[in-house]
Amino acid sequence: MGQSTAPPPAGDPAPARSHGSDRAGDASGDGDDDDAWDRRIRRTGCFAENERLLICHADTGDWRRCADELAAFRRCMRLHGQL
């Protein structure tokens, strides 16, 4: 008969979604999901600031080293009434 798939065990977190520099220009991935994310961020008016923050984190692997990028993103979000 058909294959059955059991649900994941309780307590297992959903797979984390990565937002990093590897997304930019990736036509081979699941573009619908990335497009939806990009549309949401673009609506905030802070897409460029968000990209700089994500790239910083991807490059350094440490949010603490991205304080300037985070501050710029936060300022932009406040300016656009998102915070």
CSV table of N, CA, C and O in Angstrom, one decimal:
chain,number,residue,atom,x,y,z
A,1,MET,N,0.8,-1.2,0.0
A,1,MET,CA,0.0,0.0,0.0
A,1,MET,C,0.9,1.2,0.0
A,1,MET,O,2.0,1.2,-0.2
A,2,GLY,N,0.3,2.4,0.3
A,2,GLY,CA,1.0,3.7,0.3
A,2,GLY,C,1.9,3.8,1.5
A,2,GLY,O,1.7,3.1,2.5
A,3,GLN,N,2.8,4.7,1.4
A,3,GLN,CA,3.7,4.9,2.5
A,3,GLN,C,3.0,5.9,3.5
A,3,GLN,O,2.3,6.8,3.1
A,4,SER,N,3.3,5.6,4.8
A,4,SER,CA,2.7,6.5,5.8
A,4,SER,C,3.9,7.2,6.5
A,4,SER,O,4.9,6.6,6.7
A,5,THR,N,3.7,8.4,6.8
A,5,THR,CA,4.8,9.2,7.5
A,5,THR,C,4.2,9.6,8.8
A,5,THR,O,3.2,10.1,8.9
A,6,ALA,N,5.0,9.2,9.8
A,6,ALA,CA,4.6,9.6,11.2
A,6,ALA,C,5.0,11.0,11.4
A,6,ALA,O,6.0,11.5,10.9
A,7,PRO,N,4.2,11.7,12.2
A,7,PRO,CA,4.5,13.1,12.6
A,7,PRO,C,5.8,13.1,13.4
A,7,PRO,O,6.2,12.1,14.0
A,8,PRO,N,6.5,14.2,13.4
A,8,PRO,CA,7.8,14.3,14.2
A,8,PRO,C,7.4,14.1,15.7
A,8,PRO,O,6.3,14.5,16.1
A,9,PRO,N,8.3,13.6,16.5
A,9,PRO,CA,8.1,13.4,17.9
A,9,PRO,C,7.8,14.8,18.6
A,9,PRO,O,8.3,15.8,18.1
A,10,ALA,N,6.9,14.7,19.6
A,10,ALA,CA,6.6,16.0,20.3
A,10,ALA,C,7.8,16.6,20.8
A,10,ALA,O,8.7,15.9,21.3
A,11,GLY,N,7.9,17.9,20.8
A,11,GLY,CA,9.0,18.6,21.3
A,11,GLY,C,10.1,18.9,20.3
A,11,GLY,O,11.0,19.7,20.5
A,12,ASP,N,10.1,18.2,19.1
A,12,ASP,CA,11.1,18.5,18.1
A,12,ASP,C,10.7,19.9,17.5
A,12,ASP,O,9.6,20.1,17.0
A,13,PRO,N,11.7,20.8,17.4
A,13,PRO,CA,11.4,22.1,16.8
A,13,PRO,C,11.3,22.0,15.3
A,13,PRO,O,11.8,21.1,14.7
A,14,ALA,N,10.6,22.9,14.7
A,14,ALA,CA,10.5,23.0,13.3
A,14,ALA,C,11.9,23.3,12.7
A,14,ALA,O,12.6,24.0,13.4
A,15,PRO,N,12.2,22.9,11.5
A,15,PRO,CA,13.5,23.2,11.0
A,15,PRO,C,13.6,24.7,10.9
A,15,PRO,O,12.7,25.5,10.5
A,16,ALA,N,14.8,25.2,11.3
A,16,ALA,CA,15.1,26.6,11.3
A,16,ALA,C,15.3,27.1,9.8
A,16,ALA,O,15.8,26.4,9.0
A,17,ARG,N,14.8,28.3,9.6
A,17,ARG,CA,15.0,28.9,8.2
A,17,ARG,C,16.2,29.8,8.3
A,17,ARG,O,16.3,30.6,9.1
A,18,SER,N,17.0,29.6,7.3
A,18,SER,CA,18.2,30.4,7.3
A,18,SER,C,18.0,31.6,6.4
A,18,SER,O,17.5,31.5,5.3
A,19,HIS,N,18.4,32.8,6.9
A,19,HIS,CA,18.3,34.0,6.1
A,19,HIS,C,19.7,34.6,6.1
A,19,HIS,O,20.2,35.2,7.0
A,20,GLY,N,20.4,34.3,5.0
A,20,GLY,CA,21.8,34.8,5.0
A,20,GLY,C,22.2,35.2,3.6
A,20,GLY,O,21.3,35.2,2.7
A,21,SER,N,23.4,35.5,3.4
A,21,SER,CA,23.9,35.9,2.1
A,21,SER,C,23.7,34.9,1.1
A,21,SER,O,23.7,35.2,-0.1
A,22,ASP,N,23.6,33.6,1.4
A,22,ASP,CA,23.4,32.5,0.5
A,22,ASP,C,22.1,32.6,-0.2
A,22,ASP,O,21.9,32.0,-1.3
A,23,ARG,N,21.1,33.4,0.3
A,23,ARG,CA,19.8,33.5,-0.3
A,23,ARG,C,19.9,34.4,-1.6
A,23,ARG,O,19.2,34.2,-2.5
A,24,ALA,N,20.8,35.4,-1.5
A,24,ALA,CA,20.8,36.4,-2.6
A,24,ALA,C,21.1,35.8,-3.9
A,24,ALA,O,22.1,35.1,-4.1
A,25,GLY,N,20.2,35.9,-4.9
A,25,GLY,CA,20.5,35.4,-6.2
A,25,GLY,C,20.4,33.9,-6.4
A,25,GLY,O,20.8,33.4,-7.4
A,26,ASP,N,19.8,33.2,-5.4
A,26,ASP,CA,19.7,31.8,-5.5
A,26,ASP,C,18.4,31.4,-6.3
A,26,ASP,O,17.4,31.4,-5.7
A,27,ALA,N,18.6,31.1,-7.5
A,27,ALA,CA,17.4,30.7,-8.3
A,27,ALA,C,17.1,29.2,-8.2
A,27,ALA,O,16.1,28.8,-8.7
A,28,SER,N,18.0,28.5,-7.6
A,28,SER,CA,17.8,27.0,-7.5
A,28,SER,C,16.9,26.6,-6.3
A,28,SER,O,16.5,25.5,-6.2
A,29,GLY,N,16.8,27.5,-5.3
A,29,GLY,CA,16.1,27.2,-4.1
A,29,GLY,C,14.6,27.2,-4.2
A,29,GLY,O,14.0,27.3,-5.3
A,30,ASP,N,13.9,27.2,-3.0
A,30,ASP,CA,12.5,27.3,-3.0
A,30,ASP,C,12.1,28.8,-3.1
A,30,ASP,O,11.8,29.4,-2.1
A,31,GLY,N,12.1,29.3,-4.3
A,31,GLY,CA,12.0,30.7,-4.5
A,31,GLY,C,10.7,31.3,-3.9
A,31,GLY,O,10.7,32.5,-3.5
A,32,ASP,N,9.6,30.6,-3.9
A,32,ASP,CA,8.4,31.1,-3.3
A,32,ASP,C,8.5,31.5,-1.9
A,32,ASP,O,8.1,32.6,-1.5
A,33,ASP,N,9.2,30.7,-1.1
A,33,ASP,CA,9.4,31.1,0.3
A,33,ASP,C,10.3,32.3,0.5
A,33,ASP,O,10.0,33.2,1.2
A,34,ASP,N,11.4,32.3,-0.3
A,34,ASP,CA,12.3,33.5,-0.2
A,34,ASP,C,11.6,34.7,-0.7
A,34,ASP,O,11.7,35.8,-0.1
A,35,ASP,N,10.8,34.6,-1.8
A,35,ASP,CA,10.1,35.8,-2.3
A,35,ASP,C,9.1,36.3,-1.2
A,35,ASP,O,9.0,37.5,-1.1
A,36,ALA,N,8.4,35.5,-0.5
A,36,ALA,CA,7.5,35.9,0.5
A,36,ALA,C,8.2,36.7,1.6
A,36,ALA,O,7.8,37.7,2.1
A,37,TRP,N,9.3,36.1,2.0
A,37,TRP,CA,10.2,36.8,3.1
A,37,TRP,C,10.6,38.1,2.6
A,37,TRP,O,10.5,39.1,3.3
A,38,ASP,N,11.2,38.2,1.3
A,38,ASP,CA,11.6,39.4,0.8
A,38,ASP,C,10.5,40.5,0.7
A,38,ASP,O,10.7,41.6,1.0
A,39,ARG,N,9.3,40.0,0.3
A,39,ARG,CA,8.2,41.0,0.2
A,39,ARG,C,7.9,41.6,1.5
A,39,ARG,O,7.6,42.8,1.7
A,40,ARG,N,7.9,40.7,2.6
A,40,ARG,CA,7.6,41.2,3.9
A,40,ARG,C,8.6,42.3,4.4
A,40,ARG,O,8.2,43.3,4.9
A,41,ILE,N,9.9,42.0,4.1
A,41,ILE,CA,10.9,42.9,4.6
A,41,ILE,C,10.9,44.2,3.7
A,41,ILE,O,11.0,45.3,4.2
A,42,ARG,N,10.6,44.0,2.4
A,42,ARG,CA,10.6,45.2,1.6
A,42,ARG,C,9.4,46.1,2.0
A,42,ARG,O,9.6,47.4,1.9
A,43,ARG,N,8.3,45.6,2.5
A,43,ARG,CA,7.2,46.4,2.9
A,43,ARG,C,7.6,47.3,4.1
A,43,ARG,O,7.0,48.3,4.4
A,44,THR,N,8.6,46.8,4.9
A,44,THR,CA,9.0,47.6,6.0
A,44,THR,C,9.8,48.9,5.6
A,44,THR,O,9.9,49.8,6.4
A,45,GLY,N,10.3,48.9,4.4
A,45,GLY,CA,11.1,50.0,3.9
A,45,GLY,C,12.6,49.8,4.4
A,45,GLY,O,13.4,50.7,4.2
A,46,CYS,N,12.9,48.7,5.0
A,46,CYS,CA,14.3,48.5,5.5
A,46,CYS,C,15.0,47.3,4.9
A,46,CYS,O,15.8,46.6,5.6
A,47,PHE,N,14.7,47.0,3.7
A,47,PHE,CA,15.3,45.8,3.1
A,47,PHE,C,16.8,45.8,3.0
A,47,PHE,O,17.5,44.9,3.4
A,48,ALA,N,17.4,46.9,2.6
A,48,ALA,CA,18.8,47.0,2.5
A,48,ALA,C,19.5,46.9,3.9
A,48,ALA,O,20.5,46.2,4.0
A,49,GLU,N,18.9,47.5,4.9
A,49,GLU,CA,19.5,47.4,6.2
A,49,GLU,C,19.4,46.0,6.8
A,49,GLU,O,20.3,45.5,7.4
A,50,ASN,N,18.3,45.3,6.5
A,50,ASN,CA,18.1,43.9,6.9
A,50,ASN,C,19.2,43.0,6.2
A,50,ASN,O,19.8,42.2,6.8
A,51,GLU,N,19.4,43.2,4.9
A,51,GLU,CA,20.3,42.5,4.1
A,51,GLU,C,21.7,42.7,4.7
A,51,GLU,O,22.5,41.7,4.9
A,52,ARG,N,22.1,43.9,5.0
A,52,ARG,CA,23.4,44.2,5.6
A,52,ARG,C,23.6,43.4,6.9
A,52,ARG,O,24.6,42.9,7.2
A,53,LEU,N,22.5,43.5,7.7
A,53,LEU,CA,22.6,42.8,9.0
A,53,LEU,C,22.7,41.3,8.8
A,53,LEU,O,23.6,40.6,9.5
A,54,LEU,N,22.0,40.7,7.9
A,54,LEU,CA,22.0,39.2,7.7
A,54,LEU,C,23.4,38.8,7.1
A,54,LEU,O,24.0,37.8,7.5
A,55,ILE,N,23.9,39.6,6.2
A,55,ILE,CA,25.3,39.3,5.7
A,55,ILE,C,26.3,39.4,6.7
A,55,ILE,O,27.2,38.6,6.8
A,56,CYS,N,26.2,40.4,7.6
A,56,CYS,CA,27.2,40.6,8.7
A,56,CYS,C,27.2,39.3,9.5
A,56,CYS,O,28.2,38.7,9.9
A,57,HIS,N,26.0,38.9,9.9
A,57,HIS,CA,25.9,37.7,10.7
A,57,HIS,C,26.4,36.4,10.0
A,57,HIS,O,27.1,35.6,10.6
A,58,ALA,N,26.1,36.3,8.7
A,58,ALA,CA,26.6,35.2,8.0
A,58,ALA,C,28.1,35.2,7.9
A,58,ALA,O,28.8,34.1,8.0
A,59,ASP,N,28.7,36.4,7.7
A,59,ASP,CA,30.1,36.5,7.7
A,59,ASP,C,30.8,36.2,9.0
A,59,ASP,O,31.9,35.6,9.0
A,60,THR,N,30.2,36.7,10.1
A,60,THR,CA,30.9,36.6,11.4
A,60,THR,C,30.4,35.5,12.2
A,60,THR,O,31.2,35.0,13.1
A,61,GLY,N,29.2,35.1,12.0
A,61,GLY,CA,28.6,34.0,12.9
A,61,GLY,C,28.3,34.5,14.3
A,61,GLY,O,28.1,33.7,15.2
A,62,ASP,N,28.4,35.8,14.5
A,62,ASP,CA,28.2,36.3,15.9
A,62,ASP,C,27.4,37.7,15.8
A,62,ASP,O,27.9,38.7,15.3
A,63,TRP,N,26.2,37.7,16.3
A,63,TRP,CA,25.4,38.9,16.3
A,63,TRP,C,26.1,40.0,17.0
A,63,TRP,O,25.9,41.2,16.6
A,64,ARG,N,26.8,39.7,18.0
A,64,ARG,CA,27.5,40.8,18.8
A,64,ARG,C,28.5,41.6,17.9
A,64,ARG,O,28.7,42.8,18.2
A,65,ARG,N,29.0,41.0,16.9
A,65,ARG,CA,29.9,41.7,16.0
A,65,ARG,C,29.2,42.5,14.9
A,65,ARG,O,29.8,43.1,14.1
A,66,CYS,N,27.8,42.5,15.0
A,66,CYS,CA,27.0,43.3,14.0
A,66,CYS,C,26.2,44.4,14.7
A,66,CYS,O,25.1,44.7,14.2
A,67,ALA,N,26.8,45.0,15.7
A,67,ALA,CA,26.1,46.0,16.5
A,67,ALA,C,25.7,47.2,15.6
A,67,ALA,O,24.6,47.8,15.7
A,68,ASP,N,26.6,47.6,14.7
A,68,ASP,CA,26.4,48.8,13.9
A,68,ASP,C,25.2,48.5,12.9
A,68,ASP,O,24.3,49.3,12.7
A,69,GLU,N,25.2,47.3,12.3
A,69,GLU,CA,24.2,46.9,11.3
A,69,GLU,C,22.9,46.8,12.0
A,69,GLU,O,21.8,47.2,11.5
A,70,LEU,N,22.9,46.2,13.2
A,70,LEU,CA,21.6,46.1,14.0
A,70,LEU,C,21.1,47.4,14.4
A,70,LEU,O,19.9,47.7,14.3
A,71,ALA,N,21.9,48.3,14.8
A,71,ALA,CA,21.5,49.7,15.1
A,71,ALA,C,20.9,50.4,13.9
A,71,ALA,O,19.8,51.1,14.0
A,72,ALA,N,21.5,50.2,12.8
A,72,ALA,CA,21.0,50.9,11.5
A,72,ALA,C,19.6,50.3,11.2
A,72,ALA,O,18.7,51.0,10.8
A,73,PHE,N,19.5,48.9,11.3
A,73,PHE,CA,18.2,48.3,11.0
A,73,PHE,C,17.1,48.8,12.0
A,73,PHE,O,16.0,49.1,11.6
A,74,ARG,N,17.5,48.8,13.3
A,74,ARG,CA,16.5,49.3,14.3
A,74,ARG,C,16.1,50.7,14.0
A,74,ARG,O,14.9,51.1,14.1
A,75,ARG,N,17.0,51.6,13.7
A,75,ARG,CA,16.7,53.0,13.4
A,75,ARG,C,15.7,53.1,12.2
A,75,ARG,O,14.7,53.8,12.2
A,76,CYS,N,16.0,52.3,11.2
A,76,CYS,CA,15.1,52.3,10.0
A,76,CYS,C,13.7,51.8,10.3
A,76,CYS,O,12.7,52.4,9.9
A,77,MET,N,13.6,50.7,11.1
A,77,MET,CA,12.3,50.2,11.5
A,77,MET,C,11.6,51.2,12.3
A,77,MET,O,10.4,51.4,12.1
A,78,ARG,N,12.2,51.9,13.2
A,78,ARG,CA,11.6,53.0,14.0
A,78,ARG,C,11.1,54.1,13.1
A,78,ARG,O,10.0,54.6,13.2
A,79,LEU,N,12.0,54.5,12.2
A,79,LEU,CA,11.6,55.6,11.2
A,79,LEU,C,10.4,55.2,10.4
A,79,LEU,O,9.6,56.1,10.1
A,80,HIS,N,10.2,54.0,10.1
A,80,HIS,CA,9.1,53.5,9.3
A,80,HIS,C,7.9,53.0,10.1
A,80,HIS,O,7.0,52.4,9.6
A,81,GLY,N,8.0,53.3,11.4
A,81,GLY,CA,6.9,52.9,12.3
A,81,GLY,C,6.7,51.5,12.5
A,81,GLY,O,5.6,51.0,12.8
A,82,GLN,N,7.7,50.7,12.4
A,82,GLN,CA,7.6,49.2,12.5
A,82,GLN,C,8.0,48.8,13.9
A,82,GLN,O,7.8,47.6,14.3
A,83,LEU,N,8.5,49.7,14.8
A,83,LEU,CA,8.9,49.3,16.1
A,83,LEU,C,8.2,50.2,17.1
A,83,LEU,O,7.9,51.3,16.9
